[in-house]
Short mmCIF file of N, CA and C in Angstrom, two decimals:
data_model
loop_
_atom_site.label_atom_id
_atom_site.label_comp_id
_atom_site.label_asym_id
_atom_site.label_seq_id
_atom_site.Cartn_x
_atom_site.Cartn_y
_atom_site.Cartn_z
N UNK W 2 -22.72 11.29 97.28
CA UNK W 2 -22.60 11.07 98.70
C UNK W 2 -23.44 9.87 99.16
N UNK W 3 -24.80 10.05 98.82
CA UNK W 3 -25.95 8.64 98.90
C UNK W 3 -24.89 7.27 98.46
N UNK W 4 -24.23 7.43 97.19
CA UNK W 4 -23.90 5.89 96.38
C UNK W 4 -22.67 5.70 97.63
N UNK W 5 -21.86 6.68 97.80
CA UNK W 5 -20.89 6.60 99.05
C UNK W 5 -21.04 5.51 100.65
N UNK W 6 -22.51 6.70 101.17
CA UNK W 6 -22.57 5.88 101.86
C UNK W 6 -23.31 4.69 102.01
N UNK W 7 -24.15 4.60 100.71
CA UNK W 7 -24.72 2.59 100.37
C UNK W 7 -23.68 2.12 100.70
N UNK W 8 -22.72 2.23 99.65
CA UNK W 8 -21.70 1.53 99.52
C UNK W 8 -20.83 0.74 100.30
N UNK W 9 -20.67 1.58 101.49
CA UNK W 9 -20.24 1.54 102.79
C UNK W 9 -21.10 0.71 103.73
N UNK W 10 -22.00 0.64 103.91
CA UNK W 10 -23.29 -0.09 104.47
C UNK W 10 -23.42 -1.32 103.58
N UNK W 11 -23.32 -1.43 102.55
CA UNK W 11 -23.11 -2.61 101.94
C UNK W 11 -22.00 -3.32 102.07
N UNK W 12 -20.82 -2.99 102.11
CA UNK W 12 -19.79 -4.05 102.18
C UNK W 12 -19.13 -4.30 103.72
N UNK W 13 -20.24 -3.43 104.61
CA UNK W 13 -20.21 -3.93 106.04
C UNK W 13 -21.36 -5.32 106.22
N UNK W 14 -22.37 -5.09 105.47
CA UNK W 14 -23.07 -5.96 105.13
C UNK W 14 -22.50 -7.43 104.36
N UNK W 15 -21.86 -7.25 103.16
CA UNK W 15 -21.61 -8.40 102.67
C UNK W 15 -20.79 -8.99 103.80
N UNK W 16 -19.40 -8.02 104.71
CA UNK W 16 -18.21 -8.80 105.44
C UNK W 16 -19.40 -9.66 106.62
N UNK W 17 -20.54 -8.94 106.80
CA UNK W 17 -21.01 -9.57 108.30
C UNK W 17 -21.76 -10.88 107.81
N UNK W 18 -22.36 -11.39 106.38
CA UNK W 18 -22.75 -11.92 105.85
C UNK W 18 -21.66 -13.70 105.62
N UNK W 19 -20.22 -12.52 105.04
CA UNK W 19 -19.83 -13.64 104.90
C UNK W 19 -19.00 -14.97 106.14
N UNK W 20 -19.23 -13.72 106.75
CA UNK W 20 -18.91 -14.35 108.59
C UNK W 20 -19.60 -15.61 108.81
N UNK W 21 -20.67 -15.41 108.33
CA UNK W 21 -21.99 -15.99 108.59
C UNK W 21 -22.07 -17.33 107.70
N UNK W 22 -21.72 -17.32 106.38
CA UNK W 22 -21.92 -18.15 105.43
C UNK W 22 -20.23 -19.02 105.68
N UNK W 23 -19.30 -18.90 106.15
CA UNK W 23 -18.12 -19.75 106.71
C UNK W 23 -18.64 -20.38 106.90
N UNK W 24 -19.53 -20.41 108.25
CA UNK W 24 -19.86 -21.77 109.10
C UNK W 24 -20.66 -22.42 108.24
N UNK W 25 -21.33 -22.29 106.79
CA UNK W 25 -21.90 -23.13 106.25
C UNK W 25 -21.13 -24.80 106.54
N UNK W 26 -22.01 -25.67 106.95
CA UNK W 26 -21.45 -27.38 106.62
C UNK W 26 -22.08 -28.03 106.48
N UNK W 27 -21.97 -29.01 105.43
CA UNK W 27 -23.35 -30.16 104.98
C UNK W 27 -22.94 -31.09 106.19
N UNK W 28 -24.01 -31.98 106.66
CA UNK W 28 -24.15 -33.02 107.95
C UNK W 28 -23.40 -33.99 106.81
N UNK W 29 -23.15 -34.35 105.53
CA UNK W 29 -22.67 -35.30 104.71
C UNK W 29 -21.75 -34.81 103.85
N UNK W 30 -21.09 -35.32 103.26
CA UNK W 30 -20.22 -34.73 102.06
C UNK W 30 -21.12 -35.18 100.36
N UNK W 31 -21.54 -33.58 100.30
CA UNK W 31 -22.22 -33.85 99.18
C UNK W 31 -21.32 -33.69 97.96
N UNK W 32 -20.48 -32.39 98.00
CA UNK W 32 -19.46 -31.98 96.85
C UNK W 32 -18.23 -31.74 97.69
N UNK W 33 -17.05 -31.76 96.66
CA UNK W 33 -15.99 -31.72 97.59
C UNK W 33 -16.05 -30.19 97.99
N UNK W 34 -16.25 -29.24 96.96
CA UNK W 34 -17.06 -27.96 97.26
C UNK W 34 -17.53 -27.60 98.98
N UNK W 35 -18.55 -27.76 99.16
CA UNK W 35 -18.83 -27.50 100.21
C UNK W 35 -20.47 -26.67 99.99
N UNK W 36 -21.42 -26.36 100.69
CA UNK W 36 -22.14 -25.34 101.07
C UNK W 36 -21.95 -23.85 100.49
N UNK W 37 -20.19 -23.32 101.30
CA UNK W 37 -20.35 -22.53 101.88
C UNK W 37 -19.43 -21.60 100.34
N UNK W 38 -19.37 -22.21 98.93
CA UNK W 38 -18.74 -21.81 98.18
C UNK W 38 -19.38 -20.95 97.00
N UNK W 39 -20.53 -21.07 97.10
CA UNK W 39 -21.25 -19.86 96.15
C UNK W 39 -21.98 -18.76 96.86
N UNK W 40 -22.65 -19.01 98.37
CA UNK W 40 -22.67 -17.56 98.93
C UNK W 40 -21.18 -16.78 99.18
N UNK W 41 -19.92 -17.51 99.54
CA UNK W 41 -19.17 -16.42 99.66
C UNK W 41 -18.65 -15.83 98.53
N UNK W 42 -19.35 -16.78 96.97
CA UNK W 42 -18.77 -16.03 95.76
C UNK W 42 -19.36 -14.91 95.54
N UNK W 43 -20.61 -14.89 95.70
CA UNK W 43 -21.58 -14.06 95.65
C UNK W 43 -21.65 -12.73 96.34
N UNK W 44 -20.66 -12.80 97.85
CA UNK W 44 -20.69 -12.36 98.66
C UNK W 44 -19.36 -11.48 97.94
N UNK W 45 -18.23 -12.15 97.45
CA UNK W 45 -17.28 -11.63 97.65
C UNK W 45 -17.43 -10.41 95.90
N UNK W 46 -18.63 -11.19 94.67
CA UNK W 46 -18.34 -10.00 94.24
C UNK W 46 -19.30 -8.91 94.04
N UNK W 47 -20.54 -9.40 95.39
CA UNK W 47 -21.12 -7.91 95.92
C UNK W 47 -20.00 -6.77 96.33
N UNK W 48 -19.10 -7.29 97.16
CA UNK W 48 -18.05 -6.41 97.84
C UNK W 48 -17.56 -5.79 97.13
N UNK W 49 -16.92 -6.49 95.85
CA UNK W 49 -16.01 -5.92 95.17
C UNK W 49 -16.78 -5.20 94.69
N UNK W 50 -17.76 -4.99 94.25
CA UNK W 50 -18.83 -3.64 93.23
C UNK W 50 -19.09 -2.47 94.44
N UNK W 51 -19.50 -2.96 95.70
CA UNK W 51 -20.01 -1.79 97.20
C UNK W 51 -18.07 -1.28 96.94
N UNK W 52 -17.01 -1.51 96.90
CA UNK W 52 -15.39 -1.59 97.17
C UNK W 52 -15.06 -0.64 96.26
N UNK W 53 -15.94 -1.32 94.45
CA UNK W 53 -15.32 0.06 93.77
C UNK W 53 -16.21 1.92 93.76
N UNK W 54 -17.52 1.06 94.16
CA UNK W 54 -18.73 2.45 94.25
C UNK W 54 -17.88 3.46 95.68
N UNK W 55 -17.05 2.63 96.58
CA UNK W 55 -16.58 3.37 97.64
C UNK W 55 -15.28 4.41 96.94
N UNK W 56 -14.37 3.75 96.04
CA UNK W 56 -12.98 4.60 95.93
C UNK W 56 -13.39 5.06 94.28
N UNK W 57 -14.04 5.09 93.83
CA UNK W 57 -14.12 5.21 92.55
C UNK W 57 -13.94 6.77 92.70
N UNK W 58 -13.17 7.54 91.15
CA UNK W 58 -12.94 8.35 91.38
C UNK W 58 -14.30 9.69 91.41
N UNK W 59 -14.04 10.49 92.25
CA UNK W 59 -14.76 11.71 92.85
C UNK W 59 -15.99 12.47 91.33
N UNK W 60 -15.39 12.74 90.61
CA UNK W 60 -15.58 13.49 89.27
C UNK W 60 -16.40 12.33 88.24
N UNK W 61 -16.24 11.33 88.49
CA UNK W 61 -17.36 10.00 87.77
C UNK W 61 -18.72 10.62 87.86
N UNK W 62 -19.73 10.52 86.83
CA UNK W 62 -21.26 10.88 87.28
C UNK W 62 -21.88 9.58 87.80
N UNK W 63 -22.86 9.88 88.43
CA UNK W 63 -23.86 8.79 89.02
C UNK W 63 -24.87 8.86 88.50
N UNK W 64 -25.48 8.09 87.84
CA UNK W 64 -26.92 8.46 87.45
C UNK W 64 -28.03 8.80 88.42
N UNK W 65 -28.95 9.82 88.32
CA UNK W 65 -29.99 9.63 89.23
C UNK W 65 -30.74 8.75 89.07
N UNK W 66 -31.60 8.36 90.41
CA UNK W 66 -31.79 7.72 90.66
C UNK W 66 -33.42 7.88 89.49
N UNK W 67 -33.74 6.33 89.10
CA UNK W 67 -35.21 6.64 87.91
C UNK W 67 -36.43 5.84 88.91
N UNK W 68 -36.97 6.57 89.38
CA UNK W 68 -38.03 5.87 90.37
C UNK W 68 -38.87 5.06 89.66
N UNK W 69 -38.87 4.31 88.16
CA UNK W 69 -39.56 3.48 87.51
C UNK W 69 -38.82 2.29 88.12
N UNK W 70 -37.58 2.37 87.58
CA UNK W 70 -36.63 1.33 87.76
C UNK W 70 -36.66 1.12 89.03
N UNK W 71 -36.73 2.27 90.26
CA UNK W 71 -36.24 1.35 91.40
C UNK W 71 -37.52 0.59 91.97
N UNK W 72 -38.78 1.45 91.54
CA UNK W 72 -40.11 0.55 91.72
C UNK W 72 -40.01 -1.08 91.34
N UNK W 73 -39.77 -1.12 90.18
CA UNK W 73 -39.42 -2.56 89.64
C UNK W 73 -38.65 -3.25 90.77
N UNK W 74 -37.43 -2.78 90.57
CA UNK W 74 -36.42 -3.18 91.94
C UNK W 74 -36.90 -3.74 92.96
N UNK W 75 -38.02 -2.57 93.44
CA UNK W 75 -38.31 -3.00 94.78
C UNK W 75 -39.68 -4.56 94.69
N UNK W 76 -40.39 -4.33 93.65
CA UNK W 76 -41.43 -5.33 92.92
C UNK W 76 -40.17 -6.70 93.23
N UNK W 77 -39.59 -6.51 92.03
CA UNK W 77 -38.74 -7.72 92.20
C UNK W 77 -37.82 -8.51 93.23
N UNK W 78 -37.45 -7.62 94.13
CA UNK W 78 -37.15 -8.33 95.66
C UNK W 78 -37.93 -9.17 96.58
N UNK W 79 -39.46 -8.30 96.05
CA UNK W 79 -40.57 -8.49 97.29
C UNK W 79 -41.07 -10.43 96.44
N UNK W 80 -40.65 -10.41 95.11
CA UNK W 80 -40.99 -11.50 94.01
C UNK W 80 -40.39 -12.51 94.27
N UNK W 81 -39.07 -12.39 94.97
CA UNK W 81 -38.02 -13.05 95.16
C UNK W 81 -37.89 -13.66 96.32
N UNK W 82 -38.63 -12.87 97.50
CA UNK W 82 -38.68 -13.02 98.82
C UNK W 82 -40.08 -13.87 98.85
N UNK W 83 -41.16 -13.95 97.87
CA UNK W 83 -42.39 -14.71 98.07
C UNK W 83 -41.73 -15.95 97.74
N UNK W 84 -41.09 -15.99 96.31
CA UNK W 84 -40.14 -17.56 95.61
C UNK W 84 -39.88 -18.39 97.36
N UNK W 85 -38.73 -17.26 98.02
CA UNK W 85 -38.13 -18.39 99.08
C UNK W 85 -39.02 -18.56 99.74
N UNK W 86 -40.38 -17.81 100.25
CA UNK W 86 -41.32 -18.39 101.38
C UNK W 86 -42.21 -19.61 100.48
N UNK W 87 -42.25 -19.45 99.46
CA UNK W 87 -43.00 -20.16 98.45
C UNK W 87 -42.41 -21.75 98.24
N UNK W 88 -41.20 -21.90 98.18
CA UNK W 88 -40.45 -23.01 98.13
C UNK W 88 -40.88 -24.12 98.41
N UNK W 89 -40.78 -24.30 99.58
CA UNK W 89 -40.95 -25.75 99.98
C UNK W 89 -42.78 -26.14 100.29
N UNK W 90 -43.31 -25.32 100.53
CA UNK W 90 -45.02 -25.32 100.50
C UNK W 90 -45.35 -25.93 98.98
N UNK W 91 -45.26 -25.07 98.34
CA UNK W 91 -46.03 -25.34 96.85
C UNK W 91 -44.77 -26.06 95.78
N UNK W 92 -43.79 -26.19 96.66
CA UNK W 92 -42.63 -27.16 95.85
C UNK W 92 -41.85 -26.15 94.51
N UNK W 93 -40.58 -26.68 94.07
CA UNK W 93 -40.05 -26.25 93.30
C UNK W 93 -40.80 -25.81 91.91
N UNK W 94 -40.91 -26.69 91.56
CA UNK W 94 -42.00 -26.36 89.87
C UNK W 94 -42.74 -25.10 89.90
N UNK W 95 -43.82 -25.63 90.49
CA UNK W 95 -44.83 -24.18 91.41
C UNK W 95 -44.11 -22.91 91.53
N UNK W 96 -43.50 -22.89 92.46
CA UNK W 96 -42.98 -21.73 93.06
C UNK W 96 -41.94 -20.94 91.59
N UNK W 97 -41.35 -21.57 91.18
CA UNK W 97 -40.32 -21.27 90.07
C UNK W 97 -40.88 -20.80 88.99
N UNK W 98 -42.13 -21.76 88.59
CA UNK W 98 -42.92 -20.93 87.30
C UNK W 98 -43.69 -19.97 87.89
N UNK W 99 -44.11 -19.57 89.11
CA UNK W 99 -44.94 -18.27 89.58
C UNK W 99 -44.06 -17.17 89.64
N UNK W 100 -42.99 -17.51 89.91
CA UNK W 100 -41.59 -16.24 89.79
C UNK W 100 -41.14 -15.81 88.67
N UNK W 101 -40.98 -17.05 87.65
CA UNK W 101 -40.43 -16.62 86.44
C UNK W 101 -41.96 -15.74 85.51
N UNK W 102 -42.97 -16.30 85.58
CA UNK W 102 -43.84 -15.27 85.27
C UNK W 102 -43.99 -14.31 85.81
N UNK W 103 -44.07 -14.25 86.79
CA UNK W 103 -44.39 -12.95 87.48
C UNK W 103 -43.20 -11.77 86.98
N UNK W 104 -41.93 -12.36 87.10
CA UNK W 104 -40.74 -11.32 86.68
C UNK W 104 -40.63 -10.91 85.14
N UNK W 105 -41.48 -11.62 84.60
CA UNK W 105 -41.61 -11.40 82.93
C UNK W 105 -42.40 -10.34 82.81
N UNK W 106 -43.84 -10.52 83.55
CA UNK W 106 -44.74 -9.75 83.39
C UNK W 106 -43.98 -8.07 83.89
N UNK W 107 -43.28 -8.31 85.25
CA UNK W 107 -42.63 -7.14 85.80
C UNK W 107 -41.76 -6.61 84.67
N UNK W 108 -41.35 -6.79 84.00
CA UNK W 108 -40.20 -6.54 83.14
C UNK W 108 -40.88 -6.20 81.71
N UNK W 109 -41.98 -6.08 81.77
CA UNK W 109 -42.67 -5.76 80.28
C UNK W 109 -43.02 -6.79 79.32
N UNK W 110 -43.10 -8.38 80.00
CA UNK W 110 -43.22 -9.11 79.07
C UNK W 110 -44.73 -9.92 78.47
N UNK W 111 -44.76 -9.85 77.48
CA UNK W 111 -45.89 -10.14 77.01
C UNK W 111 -46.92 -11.68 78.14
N UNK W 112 -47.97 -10.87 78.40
CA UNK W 112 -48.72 -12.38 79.39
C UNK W 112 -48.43 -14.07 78.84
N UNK W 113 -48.45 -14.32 77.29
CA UNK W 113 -48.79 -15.62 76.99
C UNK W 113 -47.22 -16.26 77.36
N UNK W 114 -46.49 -15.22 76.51
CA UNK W 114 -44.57 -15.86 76.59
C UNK W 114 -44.17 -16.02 78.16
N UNK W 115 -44.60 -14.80 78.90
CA UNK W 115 -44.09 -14.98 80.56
C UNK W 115 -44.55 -16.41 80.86
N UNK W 116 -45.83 -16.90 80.61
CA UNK W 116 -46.60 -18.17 81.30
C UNK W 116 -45.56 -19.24 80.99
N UNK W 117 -45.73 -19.22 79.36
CA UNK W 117 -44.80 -20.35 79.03
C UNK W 117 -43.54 -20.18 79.40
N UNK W 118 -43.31 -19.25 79.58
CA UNK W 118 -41.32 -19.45 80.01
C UNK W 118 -41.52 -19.89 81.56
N UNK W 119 -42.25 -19.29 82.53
CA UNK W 119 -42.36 -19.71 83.73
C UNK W 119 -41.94 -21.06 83.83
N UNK W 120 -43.80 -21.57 82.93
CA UNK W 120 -43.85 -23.36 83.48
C UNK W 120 -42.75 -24.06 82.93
N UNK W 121 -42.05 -23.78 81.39
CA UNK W 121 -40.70 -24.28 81.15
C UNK W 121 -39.73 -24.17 81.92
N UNK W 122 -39.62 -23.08 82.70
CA UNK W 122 -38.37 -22.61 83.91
C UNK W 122 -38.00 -24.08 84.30
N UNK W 123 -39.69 -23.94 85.42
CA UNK W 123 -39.98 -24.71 86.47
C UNK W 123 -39.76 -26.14 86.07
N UNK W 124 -40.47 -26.72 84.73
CA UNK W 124 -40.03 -28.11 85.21
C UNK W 124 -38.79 -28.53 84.24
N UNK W 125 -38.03 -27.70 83.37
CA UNK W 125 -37.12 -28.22 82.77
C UNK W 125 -35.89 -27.64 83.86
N UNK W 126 -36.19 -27.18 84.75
CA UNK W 126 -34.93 -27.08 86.13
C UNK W 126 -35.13 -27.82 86.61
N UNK W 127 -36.36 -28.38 86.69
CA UNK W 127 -36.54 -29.32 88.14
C UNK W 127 -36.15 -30.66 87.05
N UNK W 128 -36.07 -31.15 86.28
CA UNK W 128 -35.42 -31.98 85.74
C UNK W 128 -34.22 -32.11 85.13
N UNK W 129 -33.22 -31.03 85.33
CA UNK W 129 -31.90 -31.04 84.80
C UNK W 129 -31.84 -31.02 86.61
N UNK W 130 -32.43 -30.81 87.71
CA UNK W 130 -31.22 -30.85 88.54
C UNK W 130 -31.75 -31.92 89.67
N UNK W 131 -33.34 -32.17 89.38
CA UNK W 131 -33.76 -33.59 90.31
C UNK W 131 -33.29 -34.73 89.72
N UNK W 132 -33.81 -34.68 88.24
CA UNK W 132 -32.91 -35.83 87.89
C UNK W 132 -32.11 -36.40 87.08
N UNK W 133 -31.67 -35.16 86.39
CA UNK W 133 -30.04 -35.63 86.14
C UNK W 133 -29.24 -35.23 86.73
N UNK W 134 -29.10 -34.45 87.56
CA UNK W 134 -27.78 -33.95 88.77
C UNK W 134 -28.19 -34.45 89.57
N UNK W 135 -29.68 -35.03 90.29
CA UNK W 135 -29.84 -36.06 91.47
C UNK W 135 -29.54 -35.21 92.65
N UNK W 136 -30.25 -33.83 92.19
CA UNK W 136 -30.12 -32.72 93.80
C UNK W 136 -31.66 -32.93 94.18
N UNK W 137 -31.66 -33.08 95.54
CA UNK W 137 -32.96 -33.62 95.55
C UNK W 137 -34.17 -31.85 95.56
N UNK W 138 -35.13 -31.51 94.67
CA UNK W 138 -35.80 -30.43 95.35
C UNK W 138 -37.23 -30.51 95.64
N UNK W 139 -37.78 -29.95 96.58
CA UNK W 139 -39.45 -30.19 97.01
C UNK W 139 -40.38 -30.25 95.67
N UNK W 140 -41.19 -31.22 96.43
CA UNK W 140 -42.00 -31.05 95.33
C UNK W 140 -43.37 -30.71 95.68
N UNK W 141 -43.40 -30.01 97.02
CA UNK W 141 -44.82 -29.11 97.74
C UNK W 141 -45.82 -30.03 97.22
N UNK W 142 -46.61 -29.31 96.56
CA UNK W 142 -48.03 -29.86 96.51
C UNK W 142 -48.05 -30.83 95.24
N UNK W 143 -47.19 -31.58 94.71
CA UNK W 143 -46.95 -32.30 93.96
C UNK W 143 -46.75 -33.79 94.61
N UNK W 144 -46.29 -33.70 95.83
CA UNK W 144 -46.40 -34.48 96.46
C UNK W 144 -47.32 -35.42 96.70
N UNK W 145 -48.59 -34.81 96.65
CA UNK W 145 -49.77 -35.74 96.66
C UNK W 145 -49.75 -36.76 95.21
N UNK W 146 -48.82 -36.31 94.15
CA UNK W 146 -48.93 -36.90 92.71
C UNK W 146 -48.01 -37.88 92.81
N UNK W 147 -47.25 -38.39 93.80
CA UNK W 147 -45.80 -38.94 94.20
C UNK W 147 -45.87 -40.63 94.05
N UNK W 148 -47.56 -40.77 95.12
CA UNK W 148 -47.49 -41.94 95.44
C UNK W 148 -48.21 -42.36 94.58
#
């Protein structure tokens, strides 16, 4: 009944979401793409998973719920939600290797490997997409290293 009515609350959620992400528009034409073409992908196959948890048949089991896992869950949202406030302050690199460690460590991963995968995250993204895809991303407190 709970997965029922998530479910339901969720894909009222994704439709009001993707209302929202339409009006995405770049002030320029960056891709012929647009903005507004990977939140509504994203959007559309949240729905479809909230769409099948709604009609799926009656007699299916649900797992209960493992309050380890949803702890993590909830760890890792709150990880995710520091990344976006984190962004543009302490710049891409920064922010990206503090997430990707941090989610290693959350996930059981050994301290030395999380570090190094972090800072690898961080600047081998920020160089496949600052500058060889030429997307421009912050570089926060790196900035001072600029000039």
């Amino acid at each position: 009944m709970y997965v029922r009515l998530f479910a339901g609350i969720w894909l009222l959620a994704c439709a009001g979401l993707a209302v929202l992400a339409w009006g995405f528009e770049a002030p320029f034409a960056y891709d012929p793409v647009g903005p507004r073409a990977y939140p509504l992908l994203l959007l559309g196959l949240m729905a479809a998973g909230a769409l099948w948890l709604l009609v799926k048949p009656k007699g299916e089991p649900t797992p209960p719920i493992d309050w380890a896992i949803a702890r993590k869950v909830v760890l890792c949202i709150l990880v995710l939600l520091a990344y976006a406030f984190l962004f543009e302050p302490l710049g891409f690199v920064l922010s990206t290797a503090l997430a990707g460690c941090t989610l290693g460590l959350l996930f059981n991963g050994r301290p030395v490997p999380s570090v190094i995968s972090g800072v690898l995250m961080g600047v081998l993204l920020y160089v496949l997409f600052d500058v060889l895809l030429d997307v421009p991303l912050p570089l926060g407190v790196f900035r001072l290293l600029e000039n």
